[in-house]
PDB file of C-alpha atoms in Angstrom:
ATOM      1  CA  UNK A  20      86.853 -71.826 -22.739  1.00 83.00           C
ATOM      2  CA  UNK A  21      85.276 -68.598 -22.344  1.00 89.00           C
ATOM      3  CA  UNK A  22      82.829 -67.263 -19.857  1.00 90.00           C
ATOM      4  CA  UNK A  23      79.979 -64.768 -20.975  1.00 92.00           C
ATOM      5  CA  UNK A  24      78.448 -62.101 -18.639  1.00 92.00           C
ATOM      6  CA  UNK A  25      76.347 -59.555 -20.381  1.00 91.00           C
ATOM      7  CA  UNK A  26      75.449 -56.297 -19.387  1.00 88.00           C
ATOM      8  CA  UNK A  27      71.682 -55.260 -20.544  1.00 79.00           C
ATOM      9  CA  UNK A  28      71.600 -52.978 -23.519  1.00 77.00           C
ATOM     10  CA  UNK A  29      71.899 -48.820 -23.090  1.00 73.00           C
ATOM     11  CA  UNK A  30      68.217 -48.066 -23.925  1.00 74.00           C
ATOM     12  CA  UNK A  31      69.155 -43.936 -24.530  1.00 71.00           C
ATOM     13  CA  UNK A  32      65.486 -43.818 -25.606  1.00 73.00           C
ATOM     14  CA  UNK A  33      63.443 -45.378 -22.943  1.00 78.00           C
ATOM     15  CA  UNK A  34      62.276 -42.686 -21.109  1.00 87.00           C
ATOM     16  CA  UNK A  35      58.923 -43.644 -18.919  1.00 88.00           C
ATOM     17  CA  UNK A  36      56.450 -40.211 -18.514  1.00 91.00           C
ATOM     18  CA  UNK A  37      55.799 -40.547 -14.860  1.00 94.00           C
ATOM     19  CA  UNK A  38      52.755 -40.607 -12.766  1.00 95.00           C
ATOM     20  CA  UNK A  39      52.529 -37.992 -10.461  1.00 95.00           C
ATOM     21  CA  UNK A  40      55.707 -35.740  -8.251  1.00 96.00           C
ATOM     22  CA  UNK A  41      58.049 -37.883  -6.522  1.00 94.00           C
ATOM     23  CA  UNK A  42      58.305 -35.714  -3.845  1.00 93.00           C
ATOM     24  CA  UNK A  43      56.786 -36.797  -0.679  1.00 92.00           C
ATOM     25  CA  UNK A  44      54.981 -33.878   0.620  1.00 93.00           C
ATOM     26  CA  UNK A  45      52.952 -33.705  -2.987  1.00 95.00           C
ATOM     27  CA  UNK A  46      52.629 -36.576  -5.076  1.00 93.00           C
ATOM     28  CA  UNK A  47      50.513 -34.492  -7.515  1.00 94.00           C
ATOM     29  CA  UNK A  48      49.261 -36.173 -10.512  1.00 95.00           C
ATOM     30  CA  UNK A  49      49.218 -32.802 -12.490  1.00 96.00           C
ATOM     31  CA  UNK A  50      52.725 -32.170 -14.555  1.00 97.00           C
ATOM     32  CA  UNK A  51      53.871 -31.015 -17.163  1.00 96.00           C
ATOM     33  CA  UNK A  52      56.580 -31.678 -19.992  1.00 95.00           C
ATOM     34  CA  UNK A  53      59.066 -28.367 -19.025  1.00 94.00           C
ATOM     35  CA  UNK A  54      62.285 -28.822 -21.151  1.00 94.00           C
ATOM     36  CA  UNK A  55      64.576 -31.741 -22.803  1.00 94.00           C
ATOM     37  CA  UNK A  56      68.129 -31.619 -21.054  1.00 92.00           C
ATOM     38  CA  UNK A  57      71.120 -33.103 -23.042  1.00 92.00           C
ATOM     39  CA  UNK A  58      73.355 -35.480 -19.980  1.00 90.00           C
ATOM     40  CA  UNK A  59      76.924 -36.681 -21.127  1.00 89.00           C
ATOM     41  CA  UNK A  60      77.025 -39.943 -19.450  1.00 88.00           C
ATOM     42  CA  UNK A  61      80.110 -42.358 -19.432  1.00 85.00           C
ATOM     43  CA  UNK A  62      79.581 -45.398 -20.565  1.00 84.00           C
ATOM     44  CA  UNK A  63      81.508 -47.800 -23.313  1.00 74.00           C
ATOM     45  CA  UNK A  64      81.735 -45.520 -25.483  1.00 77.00           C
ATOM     46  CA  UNK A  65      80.809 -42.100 -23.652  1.00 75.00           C
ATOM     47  CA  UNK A  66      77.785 -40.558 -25.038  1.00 81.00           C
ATOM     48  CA  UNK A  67      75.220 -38.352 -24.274  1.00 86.00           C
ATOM     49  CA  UNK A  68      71.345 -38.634 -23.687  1.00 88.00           C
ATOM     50  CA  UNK A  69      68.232 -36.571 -23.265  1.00 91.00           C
ATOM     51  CA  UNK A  70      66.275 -36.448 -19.760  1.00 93.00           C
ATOM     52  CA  UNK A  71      63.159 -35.361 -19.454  1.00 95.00           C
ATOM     53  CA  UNK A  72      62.406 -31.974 -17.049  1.00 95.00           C
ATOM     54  CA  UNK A  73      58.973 -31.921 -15.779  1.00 97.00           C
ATOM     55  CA  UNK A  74      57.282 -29.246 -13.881  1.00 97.00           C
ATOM     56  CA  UNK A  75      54.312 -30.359 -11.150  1.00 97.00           C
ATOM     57  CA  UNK A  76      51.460 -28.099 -11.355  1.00 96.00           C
ATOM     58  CA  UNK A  77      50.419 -28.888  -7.539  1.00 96.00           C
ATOM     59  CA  UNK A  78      53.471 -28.377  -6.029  1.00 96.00           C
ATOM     60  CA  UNK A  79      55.090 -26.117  -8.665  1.00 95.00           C
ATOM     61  CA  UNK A  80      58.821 -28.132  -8.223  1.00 95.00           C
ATOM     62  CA  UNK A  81      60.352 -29.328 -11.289  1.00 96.00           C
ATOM     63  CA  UNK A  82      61.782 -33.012 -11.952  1.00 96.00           C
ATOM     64  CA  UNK A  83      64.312 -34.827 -14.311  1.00 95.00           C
ATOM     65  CA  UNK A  84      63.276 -38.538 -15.929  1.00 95.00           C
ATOM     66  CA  UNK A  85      66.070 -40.046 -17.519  1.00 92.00           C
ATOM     67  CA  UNK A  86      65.896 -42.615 -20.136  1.00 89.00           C
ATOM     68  CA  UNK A  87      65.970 -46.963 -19.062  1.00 84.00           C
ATOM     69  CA  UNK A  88      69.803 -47.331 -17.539  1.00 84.00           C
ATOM     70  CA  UNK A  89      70.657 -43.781 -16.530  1.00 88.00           C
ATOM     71  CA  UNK A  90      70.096 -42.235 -13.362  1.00 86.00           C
ATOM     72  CA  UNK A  91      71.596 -38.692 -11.821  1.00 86.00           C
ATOM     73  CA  UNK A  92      74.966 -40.142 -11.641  1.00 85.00           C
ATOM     74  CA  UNK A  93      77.464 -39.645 -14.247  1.00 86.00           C
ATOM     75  CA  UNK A  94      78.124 -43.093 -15.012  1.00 87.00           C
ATOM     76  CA  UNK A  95      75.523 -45.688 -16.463  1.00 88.00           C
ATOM     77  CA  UNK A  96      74.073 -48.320 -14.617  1.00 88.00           C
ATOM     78  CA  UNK A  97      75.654 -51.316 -16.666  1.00 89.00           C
ATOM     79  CA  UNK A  98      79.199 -49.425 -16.142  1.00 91.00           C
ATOM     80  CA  UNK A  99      78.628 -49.176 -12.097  1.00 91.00           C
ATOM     81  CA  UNK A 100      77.077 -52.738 -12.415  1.00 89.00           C
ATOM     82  CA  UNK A 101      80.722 -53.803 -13.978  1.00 92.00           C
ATOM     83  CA  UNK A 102      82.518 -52.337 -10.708  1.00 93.00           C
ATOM     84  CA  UNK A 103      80.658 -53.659  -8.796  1.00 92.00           C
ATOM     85  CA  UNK A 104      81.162 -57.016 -10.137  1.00 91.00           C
ATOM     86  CA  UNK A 105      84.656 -56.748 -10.724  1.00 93.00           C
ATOM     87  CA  UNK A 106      84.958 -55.549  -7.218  1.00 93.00           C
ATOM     88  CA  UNK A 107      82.778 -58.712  -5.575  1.00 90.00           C
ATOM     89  CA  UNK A 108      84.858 -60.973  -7.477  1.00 89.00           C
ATOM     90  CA  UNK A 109      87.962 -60.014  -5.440  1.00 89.00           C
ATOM     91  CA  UNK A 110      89.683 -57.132  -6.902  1.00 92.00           C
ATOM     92  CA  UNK A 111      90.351 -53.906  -4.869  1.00 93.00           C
ATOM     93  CA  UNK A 112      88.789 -50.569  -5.575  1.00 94.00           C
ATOM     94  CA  UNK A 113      92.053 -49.363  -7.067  1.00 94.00           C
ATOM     95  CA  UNK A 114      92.367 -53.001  -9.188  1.00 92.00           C
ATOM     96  CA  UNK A 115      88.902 -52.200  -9.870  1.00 94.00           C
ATOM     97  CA  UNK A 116      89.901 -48.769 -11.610  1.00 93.00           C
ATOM     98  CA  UNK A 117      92.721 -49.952 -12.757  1.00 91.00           C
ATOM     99  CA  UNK A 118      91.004 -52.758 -15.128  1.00 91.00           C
ATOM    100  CA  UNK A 119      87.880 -50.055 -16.056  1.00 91.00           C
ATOM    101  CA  UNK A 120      90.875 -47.912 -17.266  1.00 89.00           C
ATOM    102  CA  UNK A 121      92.175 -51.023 -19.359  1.00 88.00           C
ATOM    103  CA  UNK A 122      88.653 -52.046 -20.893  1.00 88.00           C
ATOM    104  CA  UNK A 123      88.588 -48.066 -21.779  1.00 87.00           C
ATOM    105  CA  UNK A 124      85.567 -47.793 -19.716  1.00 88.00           C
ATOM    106  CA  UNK A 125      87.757 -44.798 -16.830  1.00 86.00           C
ATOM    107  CA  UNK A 126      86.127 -45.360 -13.407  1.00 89.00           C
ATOM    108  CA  UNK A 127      88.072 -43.643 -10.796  1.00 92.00           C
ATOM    109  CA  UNK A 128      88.420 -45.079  -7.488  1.00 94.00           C
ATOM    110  CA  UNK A 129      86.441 -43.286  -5.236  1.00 94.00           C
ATOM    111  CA  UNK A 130      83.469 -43.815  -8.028  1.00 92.00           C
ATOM    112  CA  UNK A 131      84.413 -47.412  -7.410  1.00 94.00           C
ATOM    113  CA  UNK A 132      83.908 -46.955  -4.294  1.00 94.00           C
ATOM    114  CA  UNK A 133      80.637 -45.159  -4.472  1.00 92.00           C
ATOM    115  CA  UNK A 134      79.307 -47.748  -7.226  1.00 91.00           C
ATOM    116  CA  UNK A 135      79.991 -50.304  -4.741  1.00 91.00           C
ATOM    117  CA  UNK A 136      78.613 -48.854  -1.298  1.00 89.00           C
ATOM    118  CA  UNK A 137      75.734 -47.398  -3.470  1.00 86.00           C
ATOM    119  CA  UNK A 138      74.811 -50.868  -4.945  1.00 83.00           C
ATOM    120  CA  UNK A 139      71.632 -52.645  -3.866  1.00 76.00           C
ATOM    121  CA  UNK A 140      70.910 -56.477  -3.206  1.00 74.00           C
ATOM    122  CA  UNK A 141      67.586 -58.310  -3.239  1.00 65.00           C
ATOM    123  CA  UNK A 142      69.348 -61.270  -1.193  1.00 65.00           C
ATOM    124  CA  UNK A 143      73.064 -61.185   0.322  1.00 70.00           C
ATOM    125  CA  UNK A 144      75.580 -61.370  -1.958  1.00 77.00           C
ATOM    126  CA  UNK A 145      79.710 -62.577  -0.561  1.00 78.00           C
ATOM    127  CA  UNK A 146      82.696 -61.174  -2.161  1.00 84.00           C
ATOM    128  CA  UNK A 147      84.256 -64.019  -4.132  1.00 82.00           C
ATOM    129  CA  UNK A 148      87.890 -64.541  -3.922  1.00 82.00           C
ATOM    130  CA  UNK A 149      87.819 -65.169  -7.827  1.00 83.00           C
ATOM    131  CA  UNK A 150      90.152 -62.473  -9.263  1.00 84.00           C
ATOM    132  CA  UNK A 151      93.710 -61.124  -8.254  1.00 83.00           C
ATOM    133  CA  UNK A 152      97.124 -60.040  -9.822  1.00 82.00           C
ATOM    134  CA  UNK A 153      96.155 -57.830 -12.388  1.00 83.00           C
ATOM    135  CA  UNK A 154      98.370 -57.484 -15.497  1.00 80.00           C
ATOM    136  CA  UNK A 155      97.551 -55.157 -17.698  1.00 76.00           C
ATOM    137  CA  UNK A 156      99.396 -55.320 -20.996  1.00 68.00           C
ATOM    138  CA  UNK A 157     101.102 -52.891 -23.075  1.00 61.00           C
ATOM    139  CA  UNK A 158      98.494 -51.232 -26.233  1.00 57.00           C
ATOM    140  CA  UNK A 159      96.263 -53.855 -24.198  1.00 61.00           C
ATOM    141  CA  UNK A 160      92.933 -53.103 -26.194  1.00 70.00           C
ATOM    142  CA  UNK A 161      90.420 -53.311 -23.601  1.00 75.00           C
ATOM    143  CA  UNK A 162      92.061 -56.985 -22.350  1.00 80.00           C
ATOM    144  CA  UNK A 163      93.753 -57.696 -18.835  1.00 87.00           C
ATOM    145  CA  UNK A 164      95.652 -60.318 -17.662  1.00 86.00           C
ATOM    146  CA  UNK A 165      94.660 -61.898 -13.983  1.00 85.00           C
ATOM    147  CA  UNK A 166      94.813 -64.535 -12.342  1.00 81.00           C
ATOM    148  CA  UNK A 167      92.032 -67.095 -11.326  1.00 78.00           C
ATOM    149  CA  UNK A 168      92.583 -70.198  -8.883  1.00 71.00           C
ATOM    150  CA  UNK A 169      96.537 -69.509  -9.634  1.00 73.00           C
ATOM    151  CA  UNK A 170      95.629 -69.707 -13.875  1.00 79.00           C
ATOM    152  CA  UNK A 171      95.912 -66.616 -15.715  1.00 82.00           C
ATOM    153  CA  UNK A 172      93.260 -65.651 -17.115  1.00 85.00           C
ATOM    154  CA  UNK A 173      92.378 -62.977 -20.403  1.00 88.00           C
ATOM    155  CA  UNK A 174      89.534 -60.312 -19.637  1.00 89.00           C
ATOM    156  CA  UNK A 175      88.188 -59.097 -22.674  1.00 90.00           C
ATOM    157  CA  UNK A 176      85.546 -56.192 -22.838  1.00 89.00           C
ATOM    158  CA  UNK A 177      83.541 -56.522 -26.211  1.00 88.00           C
ATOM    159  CA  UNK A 178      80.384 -55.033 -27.933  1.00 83.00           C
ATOM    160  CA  UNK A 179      77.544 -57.148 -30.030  1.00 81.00           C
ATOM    161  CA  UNK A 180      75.568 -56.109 -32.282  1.00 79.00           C
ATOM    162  CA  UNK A 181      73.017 -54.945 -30.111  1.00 79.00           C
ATOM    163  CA  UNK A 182      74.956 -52.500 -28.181  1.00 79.00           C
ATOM    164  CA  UNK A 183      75.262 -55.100 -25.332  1.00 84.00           C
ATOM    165  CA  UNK A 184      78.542 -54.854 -23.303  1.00 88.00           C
ATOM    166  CA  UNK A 185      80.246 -58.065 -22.748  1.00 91.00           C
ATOM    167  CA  UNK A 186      83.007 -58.981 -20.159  1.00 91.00           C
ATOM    168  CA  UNK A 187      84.604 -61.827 -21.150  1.00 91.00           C
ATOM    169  CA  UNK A 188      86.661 -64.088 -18.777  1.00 90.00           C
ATOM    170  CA  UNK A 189      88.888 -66.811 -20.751  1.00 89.00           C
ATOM    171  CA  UNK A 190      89.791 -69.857 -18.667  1.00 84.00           C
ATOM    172  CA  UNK A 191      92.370 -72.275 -18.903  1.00 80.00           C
ATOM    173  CA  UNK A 192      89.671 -75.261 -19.332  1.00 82.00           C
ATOM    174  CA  UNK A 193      85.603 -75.631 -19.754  1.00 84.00           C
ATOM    175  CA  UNK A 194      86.184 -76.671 -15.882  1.00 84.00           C
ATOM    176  CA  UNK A 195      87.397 -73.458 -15.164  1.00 82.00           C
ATOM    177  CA  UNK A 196      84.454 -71.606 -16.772  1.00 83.00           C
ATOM    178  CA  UNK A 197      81.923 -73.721 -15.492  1.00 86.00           C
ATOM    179  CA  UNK A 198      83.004 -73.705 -11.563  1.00 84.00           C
ATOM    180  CA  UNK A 199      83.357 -69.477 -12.210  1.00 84.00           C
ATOM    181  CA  UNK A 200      79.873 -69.354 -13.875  1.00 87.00           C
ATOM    182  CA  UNK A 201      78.380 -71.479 -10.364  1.00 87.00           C
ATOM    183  CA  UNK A 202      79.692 -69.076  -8.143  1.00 85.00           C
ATOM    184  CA  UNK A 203      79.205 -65.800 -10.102  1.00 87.00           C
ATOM    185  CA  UNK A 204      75.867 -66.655 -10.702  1.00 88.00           C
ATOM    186  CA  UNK A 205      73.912 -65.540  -7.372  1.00 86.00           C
ATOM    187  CA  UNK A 206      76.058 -62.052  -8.041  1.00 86.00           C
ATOM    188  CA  UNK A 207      75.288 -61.965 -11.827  1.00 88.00           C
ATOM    189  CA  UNK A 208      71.721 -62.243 -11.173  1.00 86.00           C
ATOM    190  CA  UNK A 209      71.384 -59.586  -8.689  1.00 85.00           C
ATOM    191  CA  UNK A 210      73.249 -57.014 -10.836  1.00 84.00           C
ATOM    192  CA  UNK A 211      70.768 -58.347 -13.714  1.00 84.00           C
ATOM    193  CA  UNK A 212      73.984 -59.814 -15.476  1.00 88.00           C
ATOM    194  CA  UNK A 213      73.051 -62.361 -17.918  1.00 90.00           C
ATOM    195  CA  UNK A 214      76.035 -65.344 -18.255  1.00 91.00           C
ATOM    196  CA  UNK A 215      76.706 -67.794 -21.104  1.00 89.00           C
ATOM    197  CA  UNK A 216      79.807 -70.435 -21.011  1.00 88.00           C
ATOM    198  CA  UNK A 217      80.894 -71.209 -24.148  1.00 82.00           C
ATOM    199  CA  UNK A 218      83.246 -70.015 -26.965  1.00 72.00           C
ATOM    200  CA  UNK A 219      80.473 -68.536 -29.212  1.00 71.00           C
ATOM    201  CA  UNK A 220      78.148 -66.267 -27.560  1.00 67.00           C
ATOM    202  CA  UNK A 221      74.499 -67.331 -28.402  1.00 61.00           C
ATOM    203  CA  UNK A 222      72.162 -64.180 -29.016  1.00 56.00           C
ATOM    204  CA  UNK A 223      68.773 -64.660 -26.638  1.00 45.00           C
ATOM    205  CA  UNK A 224      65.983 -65.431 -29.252  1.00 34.00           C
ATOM    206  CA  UNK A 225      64.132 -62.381 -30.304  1.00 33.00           C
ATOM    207  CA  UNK A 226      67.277 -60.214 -30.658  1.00 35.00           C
ATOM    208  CA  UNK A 227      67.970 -58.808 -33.902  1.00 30.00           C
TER     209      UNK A 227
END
């Protein structure tokens, strides 16, 4: 049985014109569209986006808006939202890195560590003693072997269609998934981690 949880999609287009400076001493409503800046930003696979540089006529500072996902760091959200997981469900940072490395999604460990400390809650969230004894195998093709409750387990990275990114836990029974999916769950939904248990992964209704 096989355990879902789905990172939201890399929206490289999404970019929001904002409202007025962000800095604190202005918060002029007056700005302008300066230049377009080209970001490489790792993510599964690495690619590169436009952010937006705008100038604010009150204040005269200029700004960068970058597109639904990305932020200043080098790494996208969903990527640093897959650390951070990985890391509450047990692993260390330098498992952590380790696996990223394996699902061909390179994370060192002090970004591990960064993704982590930097990563915000709307309620407390425990570390779960879920995942340990990482394998990873040889040519693995973004899969790693751990164990879960003394099982070993497959962790499989995958794409769909719509350019979600899927981590993919296979458990030994539907038991297995369903007791993982119960306590993941509170985590998953503050990292805005969708989860499905299931073999076949069931496409939310309006996706194309």
């Amino acid at each position: 049985m096989a355990l879902h949880l789905i990172l939201p999609q890399f929206e490289a287009g999404s970019i929001v014109p904002p409202s007025h400076c962000p800095r604190r001493d202005c918060r002029g409503k007056m700005l302008r569209l300066h230049q377009q800046v080209v970001k490489p930003v790792r993510d599964s696979p690495d690619r590169s986006v436009v952010a937006y540089r705008y100038q604010c006529l009150t204040c005269g500072r200029t700004f960068r808006v970058y597109p639904h996902g990305v932020s200043n760091a080098h790494t996208s959200r969903r990527v640093q939202h897959l650390a951070v997981l990985l890391y509450f469900l047990g692993l260390s940072y330098g498992a952590v890195a380790e696996v990223m490395d394996a699902l061909k999604v390179y994370l060192s460990k002090s970004r591990v560590y960064e993704a982590v400390r930097s990563a915000s809650f709307n309620a407390p969230v425990a570390r779960l003693p879920i995942l340990r004894n990482v394998n990873v195998p040889h040519r693995s093709n973004r899969r790693v072997v751990l164990e879960c409750y003394n099982h070993k387990v497959l962790l499989e990275l995958t794409h769909d269609p719509t350019d979600r990114l899927i981590l993919t836990l296979h458990t030994a029974s539907a038991e297995d998934a369903r007791r993982c999916s119960e306590l993941i769950q509170p985590l998953a939904e503050a990292l805005g981690i969708e989860m499905q248990v299931g073999n076949e992964l069931v496409r939310a209704v309006g996706v194309a």
